[in-house]
Amino acid sequence: MKLKKIYMGADHAGFELKEKLKKYFDKNRISYEDLGTNSEESVDYPDYALAVAQKVSKNKNAKGILICGTGTGMAIAANKVKGIRAVAAYDKYSAEMSRRDNDANVLGLRGRFFPFEKIKKIVDIWLETPFSQKARHKRRINKIKRFENHGS
Ligand code: RB5
């Protein structure tokens, strides 16, 4: 499946990393849409998480990248939107497996106290890795979808 669009969002703690990542994407001709925030003034991460998650939930070829201090608040909030499978990844392995096994469509990143060199590797592998399409993983994701849709 072709990746059509990356929606990006950050709170004040993720703003600086979002800007760095945008430059990296520009250099590598990766297209994205930035849904804010646009400064280091304090904001609430759920506003950005929910905005990005709603965009991703409406476009099955799209992905989201959300950045806060840790990436966790963003993932917690994004996962409240139907169809979203958000993860906060701090290493290449978890980023890769979240795509291969879980078909994650939103990546939460840590904006504070974390090297950009690692962020680039996490983002690259997450964007490059396809869902495995294996029956057992589809079955497990379908159980989550069923619960999401019917509560059982
Ligand atoms: C904001 O200070 C911080 O709590 C937020 O960026 C994030 O880490 C929440 O999960």
Short mmCIF file of C-alpha atoms and ligand atoms in Angstrom, two decimals:
data_model
loop_
_atom_site.label_atom_id
_atom_site.label_comp_id
_atom_site.label_asym_id
_atom_site.label_seq_id
_atom_site.Cartn_x
_atom_site.Cartn_y
_atom_site.Cartn_z
CA MET A 1 0.00 0.00 0.00
CA LYS A 2 1.33 3.38 -0.97
CA LEU A 3 1.90 5.92 1.78
CA LYS A 4 0.03 9.00 0.63
CA LYS A 5 0.45 11.35 3.51
CA ILE A 6 2.10 11.91 6.87
CA TYR A 7 0.24 14.11 9.32
CA MET A 8 2.46 15.61 12.00
CA GLY A 9 1.62 17.14 15.34
CA ALA A 10 3.45 18.17 18.50
CA ASP A 11 2.95 19.98 21.76
CA HIS A 12 5.41 22.54 23.13
CA ALA A 13 7.76 19.76 24.29
CA GLY A 14 7.79 18.24 20.81
CA PHE A 15 7.88 21.43 18.77
CA GLU A 16 11.66 21.57 18.32
CA LEU A 17 11.88 17.95 17.22
CA LYS A 18 8.94 18.40 14.84
CA GLU A 19 10.78 21.26 13.14
CA LYS A 20 13.97 19.18 12.84
CA LEU A 21 12.05 16.25 11.45
CA LYS A 22 10.34 18.46 8.88
CA LYS A 23 13.76 19.57 7.59
CA TYR A 24 14.81 15.93 7.41
CA PHE A 25 11.64 15.08 5.46
CA ASP A 26 12.15 18.03 3.12
CA LYS A 27 15.69 16.86 2.41
CA ASN A 28 14.44 13.36 1.67
CA ARG A 29 11.41 14.52 -0.34
CA ILE A 30 8.94 12.99 2.08
CA SER A 31 5.67 14.90 2.07
CA TYR A 32 3.82 15.76 5.24
CA GLU A 33 1.20 18.05 6.63
CA ASP A 34 1.97 19.88 9.86
CA LEU A 35 -1.05 20.31 12.14
CA GLY A 36 0.86 22.31 14.79
CA THR A 37 1.74 23.43 17.37
CA ASN A 38 3.79 26.29 16.00
CA SER A 39 5.84 27.46 18.97
CA GLU A 40 7.18 26.43 22.37
CA GLU A 41 4.29 28.10 24.16
CA SER A 42 2.58 25.61 26.46
CA VAL A 43 -0.33 23.74 24.87
CA ASP A 44 -2.28 20.53 25.57
CA TYR A 45 -1.01 17.43 23.76
CA PRO A 46 -4.50 15.84 23.30
CA ASP A 47 -5.54 18.68 20.98
CA TYR A 48 -2.79 17.76 18.51
CA ALA A 49 -3.02 14.01 19.03
CA LEU A 50 -6.75 14.00 18.31
CA ALA A 51 -6.41 16.28 15.28
CA VAL A 52 -3.75 14.06 13.69
CA ALA A 53 -5.52 10.83 14.66
CA GLN A 54 -8.78 11.98 13.09
CA LYS A 55 -7.01 12.75 9.81
CA VAL A 56 -5.28 9.36 9.81
CA SER A 57 -8.49 7.52 10.65
CA LYS A 58 -10.12 8.96 7.51
CA ASN A 59 -7.34 7.91 5.14
CA LYS A 60 -6.10 4.34 5.27
CA ASN A 61 -2.93 5.19 3.36
CA ALA A 62 -1.97 7.96 5.75
CA LYS A 63 0.20 7.83 8.84
CA GLY A 64 0.66 10.12 11.80
CA ILE A 65 3.73 11.27 13.70
CA LEU A 66 3.08 12.85 17.08
CA ILE A 67 5.68 14.34 19.36
CA CYS A 68 5.45 15.37 23.00
CA GLY A 69 7.94 15.11 25.86
CA THR A 70 7.78 11.34 25.88
CA GLY A 71 5.46 10.35 23.02
CA THR A 72 3.25 8.50 25.50
CA GLY A 73 0.56 11.11 26.11
CA MET A 74 0.21 11.48 22.35
CA ALA A 75 -0.20 7.72 21.89
CA ILE A 76 -2.73 7.45 24.73
CA ALA A 77 -4.86 10.23 23.25
CA ALA A 78 -4.53 9.11 19.61
CA ASN A 79 -5.63 5.59 20.53
CA LYS A 80 -9.03 6.94 21.57
CA VAL A 81 -9.84 7.62 17.92
CA LYS A 82 -11.47 4.74 16.08
CA GLY A 83 -9.11 2.93 13.74
CA ILE A 84 -5.96 4.29 15.32
CA ARG A 85 -3.14 2.03 16.43
CA ALA A 86 -0.64 4.40 18.01
CA VAL A 87 2.66 3.45 19.62
CA ALA A 88 5.38 5.35 21.40
CA ALA A 89 8.67 3.88 20.15
CA TYR A 90 12.09 4.52 21.64
CA ASP A 91 14.11 2.08 19.55
CA LYS A 92 14.29 0.63 16.05
CA TYR A 93 13.07 -2.81 17.05
CA SER A 94 9.83 -1.67 18.66
CA ALA A 95 9.22 0.77 15.80
CA GLU A 96 9.75 -1.96 13.20
CA MET A 97 7.63 -4.56 14.96
CA SER A 98 4.82 -2.08 15.56
CA ARG A 99 4.47 -1.88 11.79
CA ARG A 100 5.15 -5.53 10.95
CA ASP A 101 2.92 -7.11 13.60
CA ASN A 102 0.53 -4.38 14.77
CA ASP A 103 0.09 -2.33 11.60
CA ALA A 104 0.57 0.81 13.71
CA ASN A 105 -0.60 3.91 11.90
CA VAL A 106 0.57 6.56 14.38
CA LEU A 107 4.07 6.91 15.80
CA GLY A 108 4.65 8.76 19.05
CA LEU A 109 8.11 10.22 19.50
CA ARG A 110 10.02 11.53 22.46
CA GLY A 111 10.92 15.19 22.11
CA ARG A 112 12.91 15.51 25.32
CA PHE A 113 16.36 14.17 26.18
CA PHE A 114 16.66 11.94 23.15
CA PRO A 115 19.23 12.05 20.32
CA PHE A 116 18.05 13.06 16.86
CA GLU A 117 20.26 10.36 15.29
CA LYS A 118 18.09 7.74 17.01
CA ILE A 119 14.88 9.51 16.08
CA LYS A 120 15.84 9.42 12.39
CA LYS A 121 16.48 5.66 12.55
CA ILE A 122 13.18 5.03 14.35
CA VAL A 123 11.24 7.14 11.86
CA ASP A 124 12.96 5.62 8.81
CA ILE A 125 12.29 2.04 9.80
CA TRP A 126 8.73 2.82 10.89
CA LEU A 127 7.92 4.46 7.54
CA GLU A 128 9.67 1.75 5.49
CA THR A 129 8.30 -1.35 7.19
CA PRO A 130 5.08 -2.82 5.80
CA PHE A 131 2.49 -4.74 7.77
CA SER A 132 3.33 -8.45 7.44
CA GLN A 133 -0.25 -9.36 6.37
CA LYS A 134 0.18 -12.62 8.32
CA ALA A 135 -3.09 -14.30 9.27
CA ARG A 136 -2.30 -14.43 12.98
CA HIS A 137 -1.57 -10.72 13.11
CA LYS A 138 -4.68 -9.88 11.10
CA ARG A 139 -6.71 -12.02 13.49
CA ARG A 140 -5.31 -10.18 16.52
CA ILE A 141 -5.88 -6.74 15.03
CA ASN A 142 -9.40 -7.80 14.06
CA LYS A 143 -10.09 -8.65 17.72
CA ILE A 144 -9.15 -5.08 18.63
CA LYS A 145 -11.34 -3.72 15.80
CA ARG A 146 -14.26 -5.90 16.88
CA PHE A 147 -13.99 -4.58 20.44
CA GLU A 148 -13.71 -1.04 19.13
CA ASN A 149 -16.84 -1.46 17.02
CA HIS A 150 -19.01 -3.69 19.20
CA GLY A 151 -17.45 -3.60 22.68
CA SER A 152 -16.90 -7.34 22.77
C1 RB5 B 1 4.36 18.32 28.76
O1 RB5 B 1 5.17 18.89 29.72
C2 RB5 B 1 4.48 16.80 28.78
O2 RB5 B 1 3.73 16.29 29.83
C3 RB5 B 1 4.00 16.25 27.48
O3 RB5 B 1 4.77 16.76 26.46
C4 RB5 B 1 4.05 14.75 27.26
O4 RB5 B 1 5.29 14.22 27.57
C5 RB5 B 1 2.93 13.97 27.76
O5 RB5 B 1 2.86 12.74 27.59
#
